[in-house]
Amino acid sequence: MCSRGKLPLKRVKNQGTADFLPVKPHHQWEWHSCHQHYHSMEAFSNYDLLDASTGKKVAEGHKASFCLEDTSCDPGVRRRYACTAHTQGLGPGCYDTYHANIDCQWIDVTDVSPGQYILKVTVNPSFQVQESDFSNNVVRCDIRYTGSYVQTHNCRITRS
């Protein structure tokens, strides 16, 4: 559902074998005025809304990395990172989930016309965090935007 002209975005999984940890030490985190707290990365993920026929970017957003935590994990995997314990990270087999009502975690679609689009989500877009495989960091989903709601289908991992 699209509320107040915002397309909510909210879940990423660590499919690797090592922890995904902040690059900067805690004392170097930056204040983010929109969230009113500190972030360890400028952009944990980028959100691009592309016109389906032309590929042209029509809207964008991003998610800064506070707080990166094991919100849930695959069966048999234990949560290890929790913001309430002042630790940031995402363990293998765990998900970082953000509720749609958290400010600045969406794409503003107020000026976007109804139509067919592609949502492109890129995790670790600046390659700040070392990974063994960057080939699964981009997801594209087909989007139908009616002006009142969004339908998402055909999500797939792509190279770019």
Backbone as numpy.savetxt, mean C-alpha at the origin, in Angstrom:
# Nx Ny Nz CAx CAy CAz Cx Cy Cz
-16.13 0.06 -1.62 -16.97 1.24 -1.62 -16.09 2.48 -1.62
-16.51 3.47 -2.32 -15.76 4.71 -2.42 -16.48 5.77 -1.58
-15.79 6.34 -0.61 -16.44 7.32 0.24 -15.75 8.67 0.13
-16.50 9.73 0.04 -15.99 11.09 -0.02 -14.92 11.26 -1.10
-15.07 10.58 -2.23 -14.13 10.73 -3.31 -12.78 10.08 -3.06
-12.73 9.08 -2.19 -11.47 8.42 -1.87 -11.58 6.93 -2.17
-10.60 6.41 -2.86 -10.52 5.00 -3.12 -9.61 4.39 -2.06
-10.16 3.61 -1.10 -9.35 3.08 0.00 -8.46 1.93 -0.45
-7.24 1.89 0.11 -6.28 0.86 -0.21 -5.72 0.33 1.10
-5.51 -1.04 1.18 -5.23 -1.44 2.54 -4.46 -2.70 2.89
-3.95 -3.52 2.04 -3.31 -4.75 2.53 -2.11 -5.14 1.68
-1.03 -5.54 2.37 0.18 -6.03 1.69 0.71 -7.23 2.47
1.32 -8.18 1.76 1.84 -9.39 2.40 3.33 -9.53 2.13
4.07 -9.96 3.14 5.47 -10.32 2.97 5.49 -11.79 2.54
5.77 -12.03 1.26 5.82 -13.39 0.72 7.23 -13.94 0.72
8.16 -13.17 1.26 9.55 -13.58 1.25 9.91 -14.48 2.42
11.21 -14.62 2.62 11.73 -15.48 3.69 12.41 -14.69 4.79
12.49 -13.37 4.64 13.14 -12.53 5.65 12.20 -11.39 6.06
12.48 -10.82 7.21 11.69 -9.69 7.69 11.86 -8.48 6.78
10.79 -7.72 6.59 10.81 -6.46 5.86 10.87 -5.39 6.94
12.03 -4.74 7.08 12.27 -3.81 8.18 12.54 -2.40 7.67
12.26 -1.39 8.50 12.56 -0.01 8.10 14.05 0.17 7.81
14.33 1.06 6.86 15.71 1.35 6.49 16.36 2.27 7.51
15.62 3.30 7.92 16.17 4.31 8.83 16.00 3.89 10.28
16.96 4.23 11.14 16.78 4.00 12.57 15.69 4.94 13.11
15.11 4.57 14.22 13.97 5.29 14.80 14.22 6.79 14.92
15.40 7.21 15.33 15.68 8.64 15.54 15.73 9.43 14.23
15.73 8.76 13.07 15.75 9.45 11.78 14.39 9.45 11.08
13.36 8.93 11.75 12.04 8.92 11.13 11.54 10.34 10.96
10.69 10.56 9.95 10.22 11.89 9.61 8.76 12.09 10.01
8.47 13.32 10.43 7.11 13.68 10.82 6.23 13.76 9.58
5.06 13.15 9.63 4.09 13.17 8.53 2.86 13.92 9.02
2.66 15.13 8.51 1.60 16.00 9.03 0.21 15.44 8.81
-0.01 14.70 7.75 -1.34 14.15 7.49 -1.75 13.15 8.57
-0.82 12.29 8.98 -1.13 11.27 9.99 -0.87 11.73 11.41
-0.09 12.79 11.54 0.29 13.29 12.85 1.14 12.29 13.64
2.05 11.62 12.92 3.04 10.76 13.58 4.23 10.55 12.64
5.25 9.83 13.10 6.49 9.66 12.36 6.45 8.46 11.42
7.21 8.56 10.33 7.33 7.50 9.34 8.79 7.16 9.11
9.04 5.89 8.84 10.40 5.44 8.59 10.75 5.44 7.10
9.78 5.60 6.24 10.00 5.68 4.79 9.09 6.76 4.23
9.54 7.42 3.18 8.69 8.43 2.53 7.48 7.76 1.89
7.70 6.64 1.22 6.58 5.91 0.60 6.84 4.42 0.68
6.02 3.74 1.45 6.09 2.29 1.53 5.50 1.69 0.26
4.44 2.32 -0.26 3.84 1.87 -1.51 3.23 3.05 -2.24
3.24 2.97 -3.57 2.62 3.97 -4.41 1.36 3.40 -5.02
0.35 4.25 -5.17 -0.93 3.87 -5.77 -1.16 4.74 -6.99
-1.25 4.15 -8.17 -1.51 4.88 -9.40 -2.82 4.38 -10.00
-3.68 5.30 -10.37 -4.91 4.97 -11.08 -4.68 5.35 -12.53
-4.70 4.36 -13.42 -4.37 4.55 -14.83 -5.62 4.40 -15.68
-5.74 5.21 -16.71 -6.82 5.05 -17.68 -6.61 3.71 -18.37
-7.65 2.88 -18.44 -7.51 1.52 -18.98 -7.16 1.51 -20.46
-7.61 2.49 -21.22 -7.34 2.46 -22.66 -6.02 3.13 -23.04
-5.60 4.14 -22.30 -4.38 4.88 -22.67 -3.20 4.56 -21.77
-3.44 4.06 -20.57 -2.37 3.82 -19.61 -1.91 5.08 -18.90
-2.53 6.22 -19.21 -2.16 7.50 -18.60 -2.62 7.56 -17.14
-1.73 8.07 -16.27 -2.07 8.22 -14.85 -3.09 9.34 -14.69
-4.22 9.03 -14.01 -5.27 10.02 -13.80 -5.37 10.45 -12.34
-4.81 9.64 -11.44 -4.81 9.97 -10.00 -3.74 9.11 -9.33
-3.30 9.57 -8.16 -2.26 8.83 -7.46 -2.38 9.03 -5.96
-1.74 8.16 -5.24 -1.64 8.26 -3.79 -0.44 7.46 -3.34
-0.20 7.43 -2.04 0.89 6.62 -1.51 0.59 6.28 -0.06
1.33 5.32 0.45 1.23 4.95 1.86 2.61 5.07 2.46
2.72 5.93 3.43 3.97 6.01 4.18 4.00 4.83 5.14
5.14 4.53 5.70 5.30 3.24 6.38 5.03 3.24 7.88
4.13 4.01 8.37 3.81 3.92 9.80 2.37 3.47 9.92
2.08 2.54 10.65 3.06 1.69 11.29 3.06 0.35 10.57
4.20 -0.10 10.20 4.37 -1.37 9.51 4.38 -2.47 10.56
3.35 -3.34 10.53 3.26 -4.38 11.56 2.59 -5.63 11.02
2.77 -6.73 11.75 2.12 -8.00 11.43 0.68 -7.93 11.94
-0.21 -7.41 11.12 -1.62 -7.31 11.52 -2.24 -8.70 11.61
-1.91 -9.55 10.64 -2.35 -10.94 10.64 -1.30 -11.75 9.88
-1.35 -13.08 10.08 -0.35 -13.94 9.44 -1.02 -15.21 8.93
-0.33 -15.89 8.03 -0.81 -17.18 7.52 -0.93 -18.16 8.69
-1.77 -19.19 8.54 -1.87 -20.20 9.60 -0.50 -20.79 9.94
-0.22 -20.90 11.23 1.03 -21.44 11.71 2.16 -20.43 11.84
1.92 -19.19 11.40 2.94 -18.14 11.50 2.55 -17.20 12.64
3.50 -16.91 13.51 3.25 -16.06 14.67 3.57 -14.60 14.38
2.71 -13.70 14.84 2.97 -12.26 14.72 4.16 -11.89 15.60
5.05 -11.05 15.06 6.21 -10.61 15.83 6.33 -9.10 15.93
5.74 -8.38 15.00 5.86 -6.93 14.99 4.52 -6.30 15.32
4.56 -5.35 16.26 3.34 -4.66 16.68 3.69 -3.22 17.02
2.94 -2.31 16.50 3.22 -0.89 16.75 3.04 -0.51 18.20
2.16 -1.20 18.90 1.97 -0.89 20.32 3.23 -1.20 21.11
4.09 -2.07 20.58 5.37 -2.38 21.23 6.48 -1.52 20.66
6.12 -0.55 19.81 7.08 0.38 19.20 8.11 -0.33 18.32
7.71 -1.40 17.69 8.57 -2.07 16.71 7.86 -2.04 15.36
8.60 -1.77 14.32 8.06 -1.79 12.97 8.69 -2.91 12.19
7.89 -3.59 11.41 8.40 -4.63 10.53 7.25 -5.46 10.00
7.56 -6.30 9.04 6.58 -7.21 8.47 7.29 -8.55 8.28
6.87 -9.53 9.06 7.50 -10.84 9.01 7.03 -11.66 7.83
7.82 -12.66 7.42 7.43 -13.54 6.33 6.10 -14.23 6.64
5.21 -14.25 5.65 3.91 -14.88 5.82 2.90 -14.02 6.55
3.24 -12.75 6.79 2.33 -11.86 7.51 1.84 -10.72 6.63
0.73 -10.15 7.04 0.06 -9.08 6.31 0.05 -7.80 7.12
0.20 -6.69 6.43 0.04 -5.37 7.03 -1.27 -4.82 6.47
-2.25 -4.61 7.33 -3.59 -4.21 6.90 -3.93 -2.85 7.47
-4.46 -1.99 6.63 -4.86 -0.64 7.02 -6.33 -0.46 6.73
-7.06 0.02 7.72 -8.48 0.26 7.54 -8.69 1.44 6.60
-9.77 1.40 5.85 -10.06 2.42 4.84 -10.26 3.81 5.43
-10.51 3.91 6.73 -10.76 5.22 7.32 -9.50 5.92 7.82
-8.32 5.33 7.64 -7.08 5.98 8.05 -6.74 7.03 6.99
-6.55 8.24 7.42 -6.32 9.33 6.48 -5.03 9.12 5.70
-5.03 9.62 4.47 -3.86 9.62 3.57 -3.46 8.22 3.10
-4.37 7.28 3.09 -4.10 5.92 2.62 -5.03 5.60 1.46
-5.25 6.55 0.58 -6.24 6.40 -0.48 -5.83 7.22 -1.70
-6.56 7.01 -2.77 -6.43 7.84 -3.97 -7.66 8.73 -4.02
-7.46 10.02 -4.18 -8.57 10.96 -4.31 -9.14 10.86 -5.73
-10.37 10.38 -5.85 -11.01 10.22 -7.16 -12.12 11.25 -7.38
-12.10 12.32 -6.60 -13.12 13.37 -6.71 -13.25 13.89 -8.13
-12.14 14.13 -8.82 -12.17 14.70 -10.17 -12.00 13.65 -11.27
-12.14 12.38 -10.91 -12.00 11.30 -11.89 -13.38 10.95 -12.45
-13.48 10.89 -13.75 -14.75 10.55 -14.40 -15.03 9.06 -14.27
-16.31 8.68 -14.22 -16.64 7.25 -14.22 -16.04 6.58 -15.46
-15.62 5.35 -15.28 -15.05 4.62 -16.41 -14.23 3.43 -15.98
-13.44 2.89 -16.92 -12.60 1.73 -16.70 -11.16 2.19 -16.43
-10.58 1.64 -15.38 -9.24 2.04 -14.97 -8.43 0.83 -14.56
-7.15 1.06 -14.34 -6.26 0.05 -13.79 -5.65 0.65 -12.52
-5.75 -0.07 -11.43 -5.09 0.33 -10.20 -3.74 -0.37 -10.17
-2.68 0.41 -10.09 -1.32 -0.14 -10.02 -0.76 0.18 -8.64
-0.46 -0.85 -7.87 0.11 -0.69 -6.53 1.55 -1.20 -6.57
2.49 -0.35 -6.18 3.90 -0.72 -6.16 4.41 -0.63 -4.73
4.85 -1.76 -4.19 5.40 -1.81 -2.83 6.92 -1.64 -2.92
7.48 -0.89 -1.96 8.91 -0.62 -1.91 9.35 0.00 -3.24
8.66 1.08 -3.68 8.88 1.63 -5.02 10.27 2.18 -5.27
10.94 2.65 -4.27 12.30 3.19 -4.44 13.38 2.17 -4.14
12.97 0.91 -3.90 13.90 -0.18 -3.60 14.77 0.17 -2.39
14.20 0.87 -1.41 14.95 1.25 -0.22 15.24 0.05 0.68
14.31 -0.90 0.72 14.50 -2.08 1.55 14.99 -3.21 0.66
16.08 -3.83 1.05 16.66 -4.91 0.27 15.72 -6.10 0.25
15.54 -6.71 -0.91 14.71 -7.89 -1.07 15.44 -8.88 -1.96
15.13 -10.16 -1.83 15.74 -11.16 -2.70 15.09 -11.16 -4.08
13.86 -10.66 -4.17 13.14 -10.69 -5.44 12.18 -9.51 -5.50
12.42 -8.59 -6.40 11.58 -7.42 -6.56 10.47 -7.65 -7.60
10.44 -8.82 -8.22 9.52 -9.05 -9.34 8.06 -9.19 -8.92
7.79 -9.33 -7.62 6.40 -9.47 -7.17 5.92 -8.23 -6.40
6.54 -7.08 -6.65 6.21 -5.86 -5.90 5.14 -5.00 -6.57
4.68 -5.37 -7.74 3.67 -4.58 -8.44 2.43 -5.45 -8.68
1.29 -4.88 -8.30 0.00 -5.53 -8.55 -0.84 -4.58 -9.37
-1.51 -5.13 -10.36 -2.45 -4.36 -11.18 -3.83 -5.01 -11.08
-4.83 -4.16 -10.90 -6.22 -4.62 -10.82 -7.06 -3.80 -11.79
-8.01 -4.47 -12.45 -8.96 -3.76 -13.29 -10.01 -3.12 -12.38
-10.32 -1.86 -12.67 -11.23 -1.08 -11.85 -12.37 -0.56 -12.72
-13.58 -0.68 -12.22 -14.73 -0.01 -12.83 -15.23 0.99 -11.81
-15.16 2.25 -12.17 -15.58 3.33 -11.28 -16.86 3.94 -11.84
-17.92 3.93 -11.05 -19.22 4.43 -11.51 -19.47 5.88 -11.11
-18.62 6.44 -10.31 -18.88 7.76 -9.74 -19.43 7.65 -8.33
-19.98 6.48 -8.01 -20.53 6.22 -6.67 -19.81 5.07 -5.97
-19.35 4.10 -6.75 -18.65 2.97 -6.15 -17.61 2.42 -7.12
-16.76 1.55 -6.57 -15.67 0.96 -7.34 -15.82 -0.55 -7.32
-15.67 -1.17 -8.47 -15.60 -2.63 -8.56 -14.19 -2.99 -8.98
-13.57 -3.91 -8.25 -12.21 -4.34 -8.54 -12.24 -5.81 -8.93
-11.52 -6.15 -10.00 -11.41 -7.55 -10.41 -10.11 -7.77 -11.18
-9.78 -9.02 -11.42 -8.62 -9.42 -12.21 -7.32 -8.82 -11.65
-7.10 -8.95 -10.37 -5.84 -8.48 -9.78 -4.73 -9.50 -10.09
-3.56 -8.98 -10.48 -2.47 -9.86 -10.85 -1.13 -9.20 -10.55
-0.14 -10.02 -10.23 1.21 -9.52 -10.01 1.85 -9.33 -11.39
2.49 -8.17 -11.57 3.16 -7.86 -12.83 4.57 -7.38 -12.54
5.39 -7.27 -13.55 6.77 -6.81 -13.36 6.85 -5.29 -13.27
5.91 -4.59 -13.89 5.91 -3.11 -13.83 4.52 -2.56 -14.03
